[in-house]
């Protein structure tokens, strides 16, 4: 993206991350612009890949994914090693996020499965990826909240509440 986001762009993004099905009319009212101006801004945000897609938020329990866990992965150095791990993780549908991290661990992944038994099966598959040397797993007992990026911006800019985490949640 070549240009900075202005306050109106950020207001549109906050509104869309809170409710991606908002009408142009409602968005236009919120940001005090015409519907065509809002449409043009949204199209530009999509074209500039600021908005990368629209998704439905699904209750994990309703799709047999009530058990969440974070798994730290350790493996040796090398681009080809990382590529092999990337490819194997992308094939696992229960891996929701994969992050390369600094520190002793190489990657931190977030997974959702139906049960601890399924988590054990997933760990067996992950540990079988040839470059993986070790794993460390933290099972989520309760999710306090998950926040879309920018959703907490309104409180922070108004000064009404604590600032959200820098990564958006």
CSV table of C-alpha atoms in Angstrom, one decimal:
chain,number,residue,atom,x,y,z
A,1,UNK,CA,0.0,0.0,0.0
A,2,UNK,CA,1.4,3.3,-1.0
A,3,UNK,CA,-0.7,5.8,1.0
A,4,UNK,CA,-1.5,6.2,4.7
A,5,UNK,CA,-4.9,5.5,6.0
A,6,UNK,CA,-6.9,8.6,7.2
A,7,UNK,CA,-9.4,8.8,10.0
A,8,UNK,CA,-12.3,8.0,7.6
A,9,UNK,CA,-10.5,4.9,6.3
A,10,UNK,CA,-9.9,3.7,9.9
A,11,UNK,CA,-13.5,4.4,10.8
A,12,UNK,CA,-14.7,2.3,7.8
A,13,UNK,CA,-12.3,-0.5,8.7
A,14,UNK,CA,-13.4,-0.5,12.4
A,15,UNK,CA,-17.1,-0.6,11.3
A,16,UNK,CA,-16.4,-3.5,8.8
A,17,UNK,CA,-14.3,-5.5,11.2
A,18,UNK,CA,-17.2,-5.2,13.8
A,19,UNK,CA,-19.9,-6.1,11.2
A,20,UNK,CA,-18.8,-6.9,7.7
A,21,UNK,CA,-22.4,-7.0,6.5
A,22,UNK,CA,-23.1,-3.3,7.2
A,23,UNK,CA,-24.8,-1.5,4.4
A,24,UNK,CA,-23.3,1.3,2.4
A,25,UNK,CA,-26.0,3.5,3.7
A,26,UNK,CA,-25.2,2.7,7.4
A,27,UNK,CA,-21.4,3.1,6.7
A,28,UNK,CA,-22.0,6.4,4.9
A,29,UNK,CA,-24.0,7.7,7.9
A,30,UNK,CA,-21.3,6.7,10.3
A,31,UNK,CA,-18.5,8.4,8.5
A,32,UNK,CA,-20.6,11.3,7.2
A,33,UNK,CA,-19.9,10.7,3.5
A,34,UNK,CA,-22.1,9.9,0.5
A,35,UNK,CA,-22.7,6.2,-0.4
A,36,UNK,CA,-20.8,6.5,-3.6
A,37,UNK,CA,-17.8,8.0,-1.7
A,38,UNK,CA,-17.9,5.2,0.8
A,39,UNK,CA,-18.1,2.6,-2.0
A,40,UNK,CA,-15.1,4.2,-3.7
A,41,UNK,CA,-13.1,4.1,-0.5
A,42,UNK,CA,-14.0,0.5,0.2
A,43,UNK,CA,-13.0,-0.5,-3.4
A,44,UNK,CA,-9.7,1.3,-3.0
A,45,UNK,CA,-9.1,-0.4,0.4
A,46,UNK,CA,-9.8,-3.8,-1.3
A,47,UNK,CA,-7.6,-2.9,-4.3
A,48,UNK,CA,-4.7,-1.8,-2.1
A,49,UNK,CA,-5.1,-5.1,-0.1
A,50,UNK,CA,-5.9,-3.3,3.1
A,51,UNK,CA,-9.1,-5.3,3.2
A,52,UNK,CA,-8.1,-8.8,2.3
A,53,UNK,CA,-11.5,-10.5,2.5
A,54,UNK,CA,-14.8,-10.9,4.3
A,55,UNK,CA,-15.5,-13.8,6.6
A,56,UNK,CA,-18.2,-15.2,8.8
A,57,UNK,CA,-17.4,-15.6,12.5
A,58,UNK,CA,-18.3,-19.1,13.5
A,59,UNK,CA,-18.8,-20.4,17.1
A,60,UNK,CA,-16.1,-23.1,17.4
A,61,UNK,CA,-18.4,-25.4,19.4
A,62,UNK,CA,-20.9,-25.5,16.6
A,63,UNK,CA,-18.4,-27.0,14.2
A,64,UNK,CA,-16.7,-29.5,16.6
A,65,UNK,CA,-13.7,-27.3,17.3
A,66,UNK,CA,-14.2,-26.4,20.9
A,67,UNK,CA,-10.7,-27.3,22.0
A,68,UNK,CA,-8.1,-24.6,21.3
A,69,UNK,CA,-4.4,-24.9,21.8
A,70,UNK,CA,-1.1,-23.1,21.0
A,71,UNK,CA,1.8,-25.3,19.9
A,72,UNK,CA,5.4,-24.0,19.9
A,73,UNK,CA,7.6,-25.7,17.3
A,74,UNK,CA,11.3,-26.1,17.2
A,75,UNK,CA,13.3,-27.2,14.1
A,76,UNK,CA,16.7,-26.7,12.5
A,77,UNK,CA,17.7,-23.7,10.4
A,78,UNK,CA,17.3,-23.3,6.6
A,79,UNK,CA,14.9,-22.0,4.1
A,80,UNK,CA,14.1,-25.4,2.7
A,81,UNK,CA,13.4,-26.7,6.3
A,82,UNK,CA,11.0,-23.8,6.9
A,83,UNK,CA,9.3,-24.4,3.5
A,84,UNK,CA,8.7,-28.1,4.4
A,85,UNK,CA,7.1,-27.1,7.8
A,86,UNK,CA,5.0,-24.4,6.1
A,87,UNK,CA,3.7,-26.9,3.5
A,88,UNK,CA,2.9,-29.5,6.1
A,89,UNK,CA,1.1,-27.0,8.4
A,90,UNK,CA,-1.0,-25.7,5.5
A,91,UNK,CA,-2.3,-29.2,4.8
A,92,UNK,CA,-3.7,-29.4,8.4
A,93,UNK,CA,-7.2,-27.8,8.4
A,94,UNK,CA,-7.2,-27.5,12.2
A,95,UNK,CA,-4.2,-25.2,12.1
A,96,UNK,CA,-5.7,-21.7,12.1
A,97,UNK,CA,-2.6,-19.6,12.5
A,98,UNK,CA,1.1,-20.1,12.1
A,99,UNK,CA,3.7,-17.5,13.1
A,100,UNK,CA,7.4,-17.4,12.9
A,101,UNK,CA,8.6,-16.1,16.3
A,102,UNK,CA,11.8,-14.8,17.9
A,103,UNK,CA,13.3,-16.7,20.9
A,104,UNK,CA,13.9,-20.4,21.5
A,105,UNK,CA,10.9,-21.5,19.5
A,106,UNK,CA,10.7,-21.3,15.7
A,107,UNK,CA,7.0,-21.2,15.1
A,108,UNK,CA,3.9,-20.7,17.3
A,109,UNK,CA,0.7,-22.2,15.8
A,110,UNK,CA,-2.9,-21.9,16.9
A,111,UNK,CA,-5.1,-24.9,16.5
A,112,UNK,CA,-8.8,-25.9,17.1
A,113,UNK,CA,-10.0,-29.5,17.4
A,114,UNK,CA,-13.0,-31.3,18.8
A,115,UNK,CA,-11.3,-32.9,21.8
A,116,UNK,CA,-8.0,-33.5,23.6
A,117,UNK,CA,-7.9,-36.9,21.8
A,118,UNK,CA,-7.9,-35.1,18.5
A,119,UNK,CA,-5.3,-32.8,19.8
A,120,UNK,CA,-3.1,-35.8,20.6
A,121,UNK,CA,-3.6,-37.1,17.1
A,122,UNK,CA,-2.6,-33.7,15.6
A,123,UNK,CA,0.5,-33.6,17.8
A,124,UNK,CA,1.5,-37.0,16.5
A,125,UNK,CA,1.2,-35.7,12.9
A,126,UNK,CA,3.0,-32.5,13.6
A,127,UNK,CA,5.9,-34.3,15.4
A,128,UNK,CA,6.2,-36.6,12.4
A,129,UNK,CA,7.1,-33.6,10.1
A,130,UNK,CA,10.7,-34.4,9.5
A,131,UNK,CA,12.3,-31.1,10.4
A,132,UNK,CA,10.4,-30.8,13.7
A,133,UNK,CA,12.7,-31.5,16.6
A,134,UNK,CA,10.3,-30.7,19.5
A,135,UNK,CA,7.0,-29.2,20.4
A,136,UNK,CA,5.4,-27.5,23.5
A,137,UNK,CA,1.6,-27.3,23.8
A,138,UNK,CA,-0.6,-25.0,25.8
A,139,UNK,CA,-4.3,-26.0,25.9
A,140,UNK,CA,-6.8,-23.1,26.2
A,141,UNK,CA,-9.1,-23.5,29.2
A,142,UNK,CA,-11.3,-20.6,28.4
A,143,UNK,CA,-11.2,-17.8,25.8
A,144,UNK,CA,-11.7,-14.5,27.5
A,145,UNK,CA,-12.1,-12.6,24.2
A,146,UNK,CA,-10.8,-12.5,20.6
A,147,UNK,CA,-10.7,-9.2,18.9
A,148,UNK,CA,-10.6,-8.3,15.2
A,149,UNK,CA,-7.8,-6.0,14.2
A,150,UNK,CA,-8.9,-2.3,14.8
A,151,UNK,CA,-11.9,-3.2,16.9
A,152,UNK,CA,-10.4,-1.7,20.0
A,153,UNK,CA,-9.3,1.4,18.2
A,154,UNK,CA,-12.4,3.4,19.1
A,155,UNK,CA,-11.9,3.0,22.8
A,156,UNK,CA,-8.2,3.9,22.6
A,157,UNK,CA,-8.7,7.0,20.5
A,158,UNK,CA,-11.6,8.2,22.7
A,159,UNK,CA,-9.6,7.4,25.8
A,160,UNK,CA,-12.5,5.5,27.3
A,161,UNK,CA,-10.7,2.3,28.0
A,162,UNK,CA,-7.3,0.5,28.0
A,163,UNK,CA,-5.4,0.3,24.7
A,164,UNK,CA,-5.7,-3.0,23.0
A,165,UNK,CA,-2.7,-5.3,22.4
A,166,UNK,CA,-0.5,-4.0,19.7
A,167,UNK,CA,-1.3,-7.0,17.5
A,168,UNK,CA,-5.0,-6.5,17.7
A,169,UNK,CA,-5.8,-9.4,20.1
